[in-house]
Short mmCIF file of C-alpha atoms and ligand atoms in Angstrom, two decimals:
data_model
loop_
_atom_site.label_atom_id
_atom_site.label_comp_id
_atom_site.label_asym_id
_atom_site.label_seq_id
_atom_site.Cartn_x
_atom_site.Cartn_y
_atom_site.Cartn_z
CA MET A 150 -158.58 -55.06 -32.93
CA ASP A 151 -157.29 -57.76 -35.27
CA ASP A 152 -160.02 -59.40 -37.23
CA PHE A 153 -160.34 -63.08 -36.47
CA SER A 154 -163.15 -65.58 -36.57
CA ARG A 155 -164.66 -66.49 -33.25
CA VAL A 156 -162.30 -68.59 -31.22
CA LYS A 157 -164.27 -71.80 -30.87
CA LEU A 158 -163.13 -73.76 -27.86
CA ASN A 159 -164.31 -77.11 -26.70
CA GLN A 160 -165.83 -77.31 -23.25
CA SER A 161 -162.71 -78.48 -21.42
CA GLU A 162 -160.68 -75.54 -22.79
CA GLN A 163 -163.33 -73.08 -21.66
CA LEU A 164 -163.00 -73.73 -17.94
CA PRO A 165 -160.26 -71.46 -16.61
CA LEU A 166 -158.30 -72.89 -13.69
CA VAL A 167 -159.35 -71.17 -10.50
CA PRO A 168 -156.57 -68.83 -9.35
CA SER A 169 -155.55 -69.03 -5.70
CA GLY A 170 -153.27 -67.06 -3.42
CA LYS A 171 -153.07 -63.26 -3.56
CA LEU A 172 -156.00 -61.32 -4.99
CA CYS A 173 -153.79 -59.42 -7.42
CA ILE A 174 -154.66 -58.55 -11.02
CA PRO A 175 -151.74 -59.03 -13.44
CA ARG A 176 -150.74 -56.01 -15.55
CA GLN A 177 -150.20 -58.27 -18.54
CA ILE A 178 -152.60 -60.99 -19.58
CA GLN A 179 -151.27 -64.18 -18.01
CA SER A 180 -150.59 -67.13 -20.26
CA THR A 181 -153.69 -68.97 -19.15
CA ASP A 182 -154.03 -72.69 -18.72
CA GLN A 183 -155.85 -72.50 -22.06
CA PRO A 184 -153.03 -71.85 -24.54
CA ILE A 185 -155.39 -70.96 -27.39
CA LEU A 186 -156.77 -68.09 -25.31
CA SER A 187 -153.61 -66.65 -23.87
CA THR A 188 -152.42 -64.76 -26.96
CA ILE A 189 -155.63 -62.81 -27.47
CA SER A 190 -156.14 -59.52 -25.70
CA LEU A 191 -159.61 -58.06 -25.68
CA GLN A 192 -161.19 -54.73 -25.02
CA LEU A 193 -163.59 -55.88 -22.28
CA SER A 194 -163.77 -58.73 -19.75
CA LEU A 195 -167.05 -58.72 -17.86
CA VAL A 196 -167.29 -60.89 -14.74
CA ILE A 197 -170.69 -62.18 -13.69
CA PRO A 198 -170.55 -63.50 -10.12
CA THR A 199 -173.24 -66.11 -9.51
CA TYR A 200 -174.63 -67.98 -6.57
CA ASN A 201 -177.86 -69.91 -7.21
CA GLU A 202 -178.67 -68.04 -10.40
CA GLY A 203 -179.60 -71.16 -12.37
CA ARG A 204 -182.84 -69.57 -13.56
CA ASN A 205 -181.17 -66.31 -14.61
CA VAL A 206 -177.86 -67.33 -16.12
CA GLN A 207 -179.04 -68.14 -19.64
CA LYS A 208 -180.99 -64.87 -19.88
CA ILE A 209 -178.11 -62.68 -18.68
CA VAL A 210 -175.61 -64.35 -21.04
CA SER A 211 -177.96 -64.01 -23.99
CA GLN A 212 -178.85 -60.36 -23.26
CA LEU A 213 -175.21 -59.35 -22.73
CA SER A 214 -174.07 -61.22 -25.86
CA GLN A 215 -176.71 -59.58 -28.04
CA LEU A 216 -175.79 -56.15 -26.68
CA LEU A 217 -172.01 -56.52 -26.93
CA ASP A 218 -172.09 -58.28 -30.30
CA THR A 219 -173.59 -55.09 -31.73
CA ALA A 220 -170.95 -52.86 -30.14
CA ILE A 221 -167.68 -54.79 -29.81
CA ILE A 222 -168.15 -58.18 -31.44
CA ASN A 223 -165.20 -60.57 -30.87
CA ASP A 224 -163.58 -58.03 -28.59
CA TYR A 225 -165.09 -59.03 -25.27
CA GLU A 226 -165.52 -62.02 -23.00
CA LEU A 227 -168.04 -62.91 -20.33
CA ILE A 228 -166.60 -64.74 -17.31
CA ILE A 229 -169.10 -66.41 -15.02
CA VAL A 230 -167.58 -67.08 -11.59
CA ASP A 231 -169.82 -69.45 -9.69
CA ASP A 232 -169.22 -70.55 -6.12
CA ASP A 233 -170.32 -74.13 -6.55
CA SER A 234 -174.00 -73.16 -6.37
CA PRO A 235 -176.31 -75.79 -4.93
CA ASP A 236 -178.62 -75.17 -7.92
CA ARG A 237 -175.64 -76.05 -10.19
CA THR A 238 -175.57 -72.65 -11.94
CA TRP A 239 -172.03 -73.52 -13.12
CA GLU A 240 -173.35 -76.60 -14.95
CA ILE A 241 -176.10 -74.65 -16.68
CA ALA A 242 -173.53 -72.01 -17.63
CA GLN A 243 -171.23 -74.70 -19.03
CA SER A 244 -174.07 -75.93 -21.23
CA LEU A 245 -174.11 -72.47 -22.85
CA LEU A 246 -170.45 -72.59 -23.86
CA SER A 247 -171.06 -74.08 -27.29
CA ASP A 248 -173.56 -71.32 -28.18
CA TYR A 249 -171.52 -68.45 -26.75
CA PRO A 250 -167.80 -68.79 -27.66
CA GLN A 251 -166.98 -65.57 -25.78
CA LEU A 252 -168.28 -67.13 -22.55
CA ARG A 253 -165.96 -68.65 -19.93
CA VAL A 254 -167.17 -70.38 -16.78
CA MET A 255 -165.21 -70.66 -13.52
CA ARG A 256 -166.47 -72.96 -10.78
CA ARG A 257 -164.94 -72.13 -7.39
CA GLN A 258 -165.04 -74.81 -4.73
CA GLN A 259 -162.38 -73.66 -2.25
CA GLU A 260 -163.36 -70.02 -1.85
CA ARG A 261 -166.65 -68.16 -1.44
CA GLY A 262 -167.75 -64.56 -1.52
CA LEU A 263 -168.94 -62.04 -4.05
CA ALA A 264 -165.97 -59.67 -3.97
CA SER A 265 -163.29 -62.36 -4.18
CA ALA A 266 -165.24 -64.07 -6.98
CA VAL A 267 -165.04 -60.90 -9.06
CA ILE A 268 -161.30 -60.57 -8.53
CA ARG A 269 -160.63 -64.23 -9.33
CA GLY A 270 -162.52 -63.69 -12.58
CA TRP A 271 -160.44 -60.62 -13.35
CA GLN A 272 -157.26 -62.60 -12.68
CA VAL A 273 -157.97 -64.88 -15.66
CA ALA A 274 -159.41 -62.06 -17.78
CA ARG A 275 -157.87 -60.87 -21.04
CA GLY A 276 -159.53 -57.49 -21.31
CA ASP A 277 -157.89 -54.07 -20.98
CA ILE A 278 -161.14 -53.04 -19.32
CA LEU A 279 -162.48 -55.16 -16.47
CA GLY A 280 -166.08 -55.09 -15.31
CA VAL A 281 -168.67 -56.66 -13.06
CA ILE A 282 -172.41 -57.05 -13.38
CA ASP A 283 -174.82 -59.05 -11.24
CA GLY A 284 -176.07 -62.28 -12.67
CA ASP A 285 -179.68 -61.77 -11.62
CA LEU A 286 -180.76 -59.20 -14.24
CA GLN A 287 -181.16 -56.46 -11.61
CA HIS A 288 -178.45 -54.47 -13.36
CA PRO A 289 -179.81 -53.44 -16.80
CA PRO A 290 -177.27 -54.61 -19.45
CA GLU A 291 -177.86 -51.65 -21.76
CA ILE A 292 -176.08 -49.32 -19.30
CA LEU A 293 -172.91 -51.22 -20.13
CA LEU A 294 -172.38 -49.37 -23.41
CA LYS A 295 -172.51 -46.01 -21.60
CA LEU A 296 -170.00 -47.27 -19.04
CA LEU A 297 -167.76 -48.53 -21.83
CA PHE A 298 -168.01 -45.20 -23.63
CA ALA A 299 -166.92 -43.39 -20.44
CA ILE A 300 -163.81 -45.58 -20.10
CA GLN A 301 -162.98 -45.23 -23.79
CA ASN A 302 -163.15 -41.46 -23.23
CA GLY A 303 -160.57 -41.44 -20.48
CA SER A 304 -162.24 -42.40 -17.23
CA ASP A 305 -160.40 -44.94 -15.10
CA LEU A 306 -163.63 -46.07 -13.47
CA ALA A 307 -167.24 -45.93 -14.73
CA VAL A 308 -169.91 -46.74 -12.13
CA ALA A 309 -173.60 -47.49 -12.65
CA SER A 310 -175.26 -45.42 -9.95
CA ARG A 311 -178.75 -45.49 -8.49
CA HIS A 312 -178.27 -42.02 -7.08
CA VAL A 313 -177.65 -39.81 -10.13
CA GLU A 314 -180.00 -38.55 -12.79
CA GLY A 315 -181.80 -41.51 -14.37
CA GLY A 316 -181.01 -43.67 -11.34
CA GLY A 317 -183.28 -45.29 -8.76
CA VAL A 318 -184.38 -48.48 -7.10
CA SER A 319 -187.64 -50.12 -8.09
CA GLN A 320 -189.76 -51.45 -5.24
CA TRP A 321 -187.17 -51.54 -2.48
CA SER A 322 -188.70 -51.64 1.00
CA PHE A 323 -188.20 -48.63 3.28
CA VAL A 324 -185.87 -50.78 5.41
CA ARG A 325 -183.60 -51.70 2.49
CA ARG A 326 -183.50 -48.06 1.29
CA PHE A 327 -182.78 -46.92 4.85
CA LEU A 328 -180.01 -49.51 5.27
CA SER A 329 -178.43 -48.70 1.92
CA ARG A 330 -178.47 -44.93 2.55
CA GLY A 331 -177.41 -45.46 6.16
CA ALA A 332 -174.47 -47.56 5.05
CA GLN A 333 -173.49 -44.83 2.62
CA LEU A 334 -173.72 -42.15 5.34
CA LEU A 335 -171.57 -44.25 7.65
CA GLY A 336 -169.06 -44.63 4.86
CA LEU A 337 -168.95 -40.87 4.36
CA ILE A 338 -168.17 -40.47 8.07
CA ILE A 339 -165.54 -43.24 8.32
CA LEU A 340 -163.91 -42.99 4.91
CA PRO A 341 -164.96 -39.79 3.11
CA SER A 342 -161.92 -39.88 0.82
CA VAL A 343 -163.18 -43.12 -0.74
CA VAL A 344 -166.93 -43.23 -0.26
CA GLY A 345 -167.24 -39.54 -1.08
CA ARG A 346 -165.84 -40.04 -4.60
CA VAL A 347 -169.02 -41.68 -5.91
CA THR A 348 -172.74 -41.24 -5.31
CA ASP A 349 -173.35 -45.00 -5.10
CA PRO A 350 -170.42 -46.64 -3.26
CA MET A 351 -172.54 -49.78 -2.80
CA SER A 352 -172.81 -50.31 -6.53
CA GLY A 353 -171.89 -53.75 -7.75
CA TYR A 354 -172.04 -52.68 -11.43
CA PHE A 355 -169.02 -50.90 -12.92
CA LEU A 356 -166.07 -50.99 -15.33
CA VAL A 357 -162.47 -50.23 -14.41
CA ARG A 358 -159.29 -49.88 -16.45
CA ARG A 359 -156.98 -52.86 -15.82
CA SER A 360 -153.94 -50.57 -15.51
CA SER A 361 -155.65 -48.73 -12.61
CA ILE A 362 -155.80 -51.82 -10.40
CA ALA A 363 -153.02 -54.06 -11.74
CA ASP A 364 -150.24 -55.35 -9.42
CA ILE A 365 -152.12 -54.28 -6.26
CA ASN A 366 -152.91 -56.81 -3.53
CA LEU A 367 -156.63 -56.35 -3.11
CA ASN A 368 -158.22 -57.42 0.14
CA PRO A 369 -161.97 -56.92 -0.10
CA MET A 370 -164.60 -58.10 2.35
CA GLY A 371 -168.07 -59.30 1.55
CA TYR A 372 -169.96 -57.54 -1.21
CA LYS A 373 -168.38 -54.14 -1.65
CA ILE A 374 -165.77 -54.65 -4.34
CA LEU A 375 -166.14 -51.04 -5.49
CA LEU A 376 -164.90 -49.75 -2.11
CA GLU A 377 -161.76 -51.81 -2.50
CA ILE A 378 -161.15 -50.57 -6.05
CA ILE A 379 -161.48 -46.89 -5.10
CA GLY A 380 -159.66 -47.41 -1.80
CA ARG A 381 -156.62 -49.25 -3.15
CA GLY A 382 -156.60 -48.59 -6.90
CA ARG A 383 -154.85 -45.85 -8.90
CA ILE A 384 -158.16 -44.25 -9.76
CA GLY A 385 -158.07 -40.85 -11.47
CA LYS A 386 -161.19 -39.83 -13.34
CA ILE A 387 -164.49 -41.47 -12.31
CA SER A 388 -167.70 -41.34 -14.38
CA GLU A 389 -171.19 -42.31 -13.21
CA VAL A 390 -174.18 -43.42 -15.22
CA GLY A 391 -177.70 -43.51 -13.75
CA TYR A 392 -179.61 -46.78 -13.74
CA VAL A 393 -182.71 -48.19 -12.08
CA PHE A 394 -181.99 -51.24 -9.93
CA ALA A 395 -184.62 -53.70 -11.20
CA GLU A 396 -186.66 -56.22 -9.25
CA ARG A 397 -185.46 -59.80 -9.34
CA THR A 398 -187.49 -62.07 -11.64
CA ALA A 399 -186.05 -65.28 -10.15
CA GLY A 400 -184.03 -66.34 -7.11
CA GLU A 401 -183.40 -64.13 -4.09
CA SER A 402 -180.82 -61.70 -2.74
CA LYS A 403 -178.00 -63.19 -0.66
CA VAL A 404 -177.52 -59.97 1.25
CA THR A 405 -177.75 -60.60 5.00
CA TRP A 406 -176.66 -58.73 8.12
CA LYS A 407 -173.24 -60.34 7.60
CA GLN A 408 -172.62 -58.15 4.55
CA TYR A 409 -173.42 -55.00 6.53
CA ILE A 410 -171.02 -56.00 9.32
CA GLU A 411 -168.35 -56.84 6.74
CA TYR A 412 -168.95 -53.46 5.10
CA ILE A 413 -168.19 -51.62 8.37
CA LEU A 414 -165.12 -53.79 9.01
CA HIS A 415 -164.00 -53.15 5.44
CA LEU A 416 -164.33 -49.39 5.90
CA ALA A 417 -162.32 -49.58 9.13
CA ARG A 418 -159.65 -51.68 7.47
CA LEU A 419 -159.31 -49.34 4.52
CA ARG A 420 -159.22 -46.41 6.91
CA SER A 421 -156.57 -47.93 9.14
CA ARG A 422 -154.68 -49.34 6.17
CA GLY A 423 -152.12 -46.60 6.16
CA ARG A 424 -151.44 -46.64 9.89
CA VAL A 425 -151.49 -50.42 10.27
CA ALA A 426 -149.25 -50.91 7.23
CA PHE A 427 -146.85 -48.28 8.63
CA LEU A 428 -146.67 -49.97 12.05
CA ARG A 429 -146.31 -53.40 10.52
CA GLN A 430 -143.68 -52.17 8.13
CA ARG A 431 -141.85 -49.81 10.51
CA PHE A 432 -141.75 -52.13 13.49
CA ASN A 433 -142.36 -55.38 11.65
CA PHE A 434 -144.87 -55.92 14.41
CA PRO A 435 -147.90 -58.24 14.08
CA ILE A 436 -150.21 -55.37 14.98
CA ILE A 437 -153.39 -57.08 13.76
CA ARG A 438 -152.67 -60.12 15.89
CA LEU A 439 -151.97 -57.91 18.92
CA ILE A 440 -155.29 -56.09 18.36
CA ARG A 441 -157.11 -59.41 18.17
CA PHE A 442 -155.20 -60.76 21.20
CA GLY A 443 -156.16 -57.57 23.02
CA LEU A 444 -159.84 -57.94 22.10
CA VAL A 445 -159.76 -61.56 23.28
CA GLY A 446 -157.99 -60.40 26.43
CA LEU A 447 -160.78 -57.84 26.92
CA SER A 448 -163.35 -60.61 26.83
CA GLY A 449 -161.19 -62.38 29.39
CA VAL A 450 -161.19 -59.23 31.56
CA PHE A 451 -164.97 -59.32 31.70
CA VAL A 452 -164.89 -63.03 32.58
CA ASP A 453 -162.16 -62.38 35.19
CA MET A 454 -163.87 -59.32 36.70
CA ALA A 455 -167.31 -60.92 36.83
CA LEU A 456 -165.98 -64.02 38.56
CA PHE A 457 -163.63 -61.98 40.78
CA TYR A 458 -166.67 -59.94 41.91
CA LEU A 459 -168.90 -63.00 42.42
CA LEU A 460 -166.23 -64.79 44.45
CA SER A 461 -164.51 -62.02 46.42
CA ASP A 462 -166.89 -59.09 46.90
CA PRO A 463 -168.18 -58.67 50.43
CA SER A 464 -171.74 -58.56 49.09
CA THR A 465 -171.40 -61.97 47.35
CA LEU A 466 -169.34 -65.01 48.42
CA ALA A 467 -166.63 -62.85 50.09
CA TRP A 468 -163.93 -65.47 49.45
CA GLY A 469 -160.29 -64.50 50.00
CA LEU A 470 -158.65 -62.13 47.49
CA THR A 471 -155.95 -64.47 46.17
CA ARG A 472 -158.14 -67.59 45.95
CA SER A 473 -160.83 -65.64 44.10
CA LYS A 474 -158.26 -64.13 41.82
CA ILE A 475 -156.71 -67.46 40.85
CA ILE A 476 -160.06 -69.10 40.07
CA ALA A 477 -161.27 -66.05 38.10
CA ALA A 478 -158.00 -65.90 36.20
CA GLU A 479 -158.05 -69.60 35.28
CA VAL A 480 -161.54 -69.41 33.84
CA ALA A 481 -160.51 -66.30 31.91
CA ILE A 482 -157.46 -68.18 30.59
CA LEU A 483 -159.65 -70.96 29.20
CA ASN A 484 -161.90 -68.36 27.60
CA ASN A 485 -158.91 -66.59 26.05
CA PHE A 486 -157.30 -69.77 24.80
CA PHE A 487 -160.42 -70.76 22.92
CA TRP A 488 -160.76 -67.41 21.13
CA ASN A 489 -157.01 -67.06 20.42
CA ASP A 490 -156.81 -70.52 18.98
CA PHE A 491 -160.00 -70.06 17.00
CA TRP A 492 -159.45 -66.46 15.82
CA THR A 493 -156.18 -64.66 16.66
CA PHE A 494 -153.85 -67.43 15.53
CA ARG A 495 -156.38 -69.33 13.41
CA GLU A 496 -154.27 -69.62 10.27
CA ILE A 497 -151.57 -71.29 12.37
CA SER A 498 -153.73 -73.49 14.59
CA SER A 499 -155.73 -74.60 11.54
CA HIS A 500 -152.56 -76.29 10.29
CA GLN A 501 -152.11 -78.03 13.63
CA LYS A 502 -155.37 -79.91 13.78
CA GLY A 503 -156.11 -82.71 16.25
CA TRP A 504 -156.92 -82.68 19.92
CA SER A 505 -153.39 -83.63 21.04
CA GLN A 506 -151.94 -80.58 19.26
CA ARG A 507 -154.67 -78.40 20.68
CA LEU A 508 -154.13 -79.79 24.19
CA LYS A 509 -150.40 -79.09 23.83
CA ARG A 510 -151.17 -75.48 22.86
CA LEU A 511 -153.62 -75.18 25.76
CA LEU A 512 -151.06 -76.44 28.28
CA LYS A 513 -148.40 -74.06 26.94
CA PHE A 514 -150.92 -71.22 26.93
CA ASN A 515 -151.95 -72.08 30.47
CA LEU A 516 -148.37 -72.26 31.68
CA ILE A 517 -147.47 -68.92 30.11
CA CYS A 518 -150.65 -67.35 31.45
CA LEU A 519 -150.22 -68.89 34.91
CA MET A 520 -146.85 -67.19 35.05
CA GLY A 521 -148.81 -64.15 33.99
CA VAL A 522 -151.28 -64.73 36.87
CA ILE A 523 -148.44 -64.86 39.37
CA LEU A 524 -147.16 -61.63 37.86
CA ASN A 525 -150.70 -60.28 37.97
CA VAL A 526 -151.17 -61.19 41.65
CA LEU A 527 -147.79 -59.64 42.53
CA ILE A 528 -148.61 -56.40 40.67
CA LEU A 529 -152.17 -56.40 42.13
CA ASN A 530 -150.89 -56.80 45.69
CA LEU A 531 -148.13 -54.24 45.10
CA LEU A 532 -150.62 -51.65 43.79
CA PHE A 533 -153.44 -52.51 46.24
CA ASN A 534 -151.49 -53.16 49.46
CA GLY A 535 -148.34 -51.24 48.58
CA PHE A 536 -149.74 -48.12 46.96
CA GLY A 537 -153.29 -48.26 48.33
CA LEU A 538 -154.85 -48.21 44.85
CA ASN A 539 -158.54 -49.14 44.48
CA ARG A 540 -158.65 -52.94 44.09
CA TYR A 541 -160.37 -52.86 40.68
CA LEU A 542 -158.07 -50.19 39.24
CA ALA A 543 -155.09 -52.15 40.55
CA ASN A 544 -156.49 -55.29 38.92
CA LEU A 545 -157.01 -53.53 35.58
CA ILE A 546 -153.47 -52.15 35.45
CA ALA A 547 -152.10 -55.55 36.37
CA ILE A 548 -154.19 -57.20 33.64
CA ALA A 549 -152.98 -54.70 31.00
CA ILE A 550 -149.30 -55.33 31.78
CA VAL A 551 -149.77 -59.08 31.86
CA THR A 552 -151.75 -59.08 28.59
CA PHE A 553 -148.75 -57.73 26.71
CA TRP A 554 -146.53 -60.28 28.49
CA ASN A 555 -148.92 -63.12 27.49
CA PHE A 556 -149.10 -61.97 23.87
CA TRP A 557 -145.41 -61.69 23.35
CA ILE A 558 -144.45 -64.99 25.03
CA ASN A 559 -147.29 -66.89 23.29
CA LEU A 560 -146.26 -65.40 19.98
CA LYS A 561 -142.67 -66.46 20.49
CA LEU A 562 -143.11 -69.77 22.31
CA ASN A 563 -146.52 -71.19 21.60
CA TRP A 564 -148.32 -70.73 18.33
CA ARG A 565 -145.07 -69.79 16.59
CA VAL A 566 -143.51 -73.09 17.74
CA THR A 567 -146.50 -75.12 16.53
CA GLU A 568 -146.31 -73.08 13.30
CA VAL A 569 -142.72 -74.19 12.80
CA LYS A 570 -143.59 -77.82 13.58
N1 GDD B 201 -169.72 -66.15 -6.88
C1 GDD B 201 -170.53 -65.59 -5.97
N2 GDD B 201 -170.30 -65.84 -4.64
N3 GDD B 201 -171.57 -64.79 -6.38
C2 GDD B 201 -172.37 -64.25 -5.41
C3 GDD B 201 -172.19 -64.49 -4.04
C4 GDD B 201 -171.09 -65.34 -3.65
O1 GDD B 201 -170.84 -65.58 -2.47
N4 GDD B 201 -173.17 -63.83 -3.36
C5 GDD B 201 -173.93 -63.21 -4.29
N5 GDD B 201 -173.45 -63.47 -5.52
C6 GDD B 201 -173.96 -62.98 -6.80
C7 GDD B 201 -175.44 -63.21 -6.97
O2 GDD B 201 -175.65 -64.46 -7.59
C8 GDD B 201 -175.80 -62.05 -7.89
O3 GDD B 201 -175.47 -62.35 -9.22
C9 GDD B 201 -174.88 -60.93 -7.44
O4 GDD B 201 -173.78 -61.57 -6.79
C10 GDD B 201 -175.55 -59.99 -6.46
O5 GDD B 201 -176.01 -60.74 -5.37
P1 GDD B 201 -177.44 -60.41 -4.69
O6 GDD B 201 -177.55 -61.28 -3.50
O7 GDD B 201 -178.51 -60.43 -5.70
O8 GDD B 201 -177.18 -58.89 -4.19
P2 GDD B 201 -178.25 -57.69 -4.17
O9 GDD B 201 -179.07 -57.71 -5.41
O10 GDD B 201 -178.98 -57.71 -2.89
O11 GDD B 201 -177.26 -56.41 -4.23
C11 GDD B 201 -176.49 -56.29 -5.40
O12 GDD B 201 -176.69 -55.04 -6.02
C12 GDD B 201 -176.36 -53.92 -5.19
C13 GDD B 201 -176.50 -52.66 -6.00
O13 GDD B 201 -175.63 -52.74 -7.11
C14 GDD B 201 -175.04 -56.45 -5.00
O14 GDD B 201 -174.22 -56.31 -6.16
C15 GDD B 201 -174.64 -55.34 -4.06
O15 GDD B 201 -173.24 -55.38 -3.82
C16 GDD B 201 -174.94 -54.00 -4.69
O16 GDD B 201 -174.75 -52.99 -3.75
MN1 MN B 202 -179.56 -58.98 -6.81
#
């Protein structure tokens, strides 16, 4: 580590530009937008993700600086990544820049989320070792030196764990303990190869060697950045250090049910990663979109079936088969259009804003699906009247065939066309 006096930067130089695009950590330190910084490589870059931590940020920066100045002075940086907190945490952090030259503050205004905040911080980092610690003082800073020691001694990943010797949670409620352990159990069932490698897969406090995660497109969801690192990184040896998850002294946790749902989706995505990537790669087929289109279609099936029953069943309105079918199908089409436009093809439709564009897409969707309805009615009548199949089974088979038809034609003629325009 070359000896140099602290690199004093003025405030404007301290604010790294917010990276955008792929969540990929460079193998080499990128020449940052702050020329004076770009030539210096450091041992450790520690990201502190913050959201409404205005009352904690000064304390965490001061405690970490005192600790790291004793161990690796001038060889580390602290990178606060704030998501435009309403309590202006980023502004309070900026006011600390003159007292803490090793501090950098990133204010994100276009993106939100704990996991992506950590990766954006690592993208501007200069350390050979990258780390994350919460900004609310619930992760005891002193554990950091033990984590650093583990990496220096050959581990690729060093995790602060609540579930090894010396670990624990302070006054967590039974519900929070149950949810945390339950989430871990679920992870062991869905993704044992990843979740099973550590005792605390939910930990948000760890260090990782840059070379173990460089040049990989990371794609985390919600809070669980560690899952993504173990799931996609080149992680050999893992060390764990016990710590007691402290009570917050100020502010409150942002964990909601949304993070638990995202955790399950994240597990499923990591689990299917191999298969989905293979299909996408092998057949160059938009498999995710088809899955979403299928799920939307499923919701349409329920709408179609419910209305078809209400209109045509002898015990309800007992309307004619075809008339009932057409009405049920049209309502299902409107349902499907809304969800496909809002979810399946969102990144395309979001570039084609405005009611006239949306109406155009709806008309095209309707036309394509109406052709599908005609096909559906023909197949339904063929199976019901021609082959004597049960009416509902015949309807289901017809819907399945027509769903694929609708997906492919919409993909090629509808959203794709608006995408090109
Ligand atoms: N930039 C940014 N954006 N920071 C965020 C966001 C966000 O959307 N949401 C939360 N944070 C910051 C908080 O400000 C805090 O510094 C840290 O991330 C953790 O958020 P909390 O809301 O306090 O989470 P927790 O205490 O319930 O759980 C934490 O500790 C657990 C055990 O390590 C999280 O790190 C969990 O992921 C972890 O499992
Ligand atoms: Mn917390």
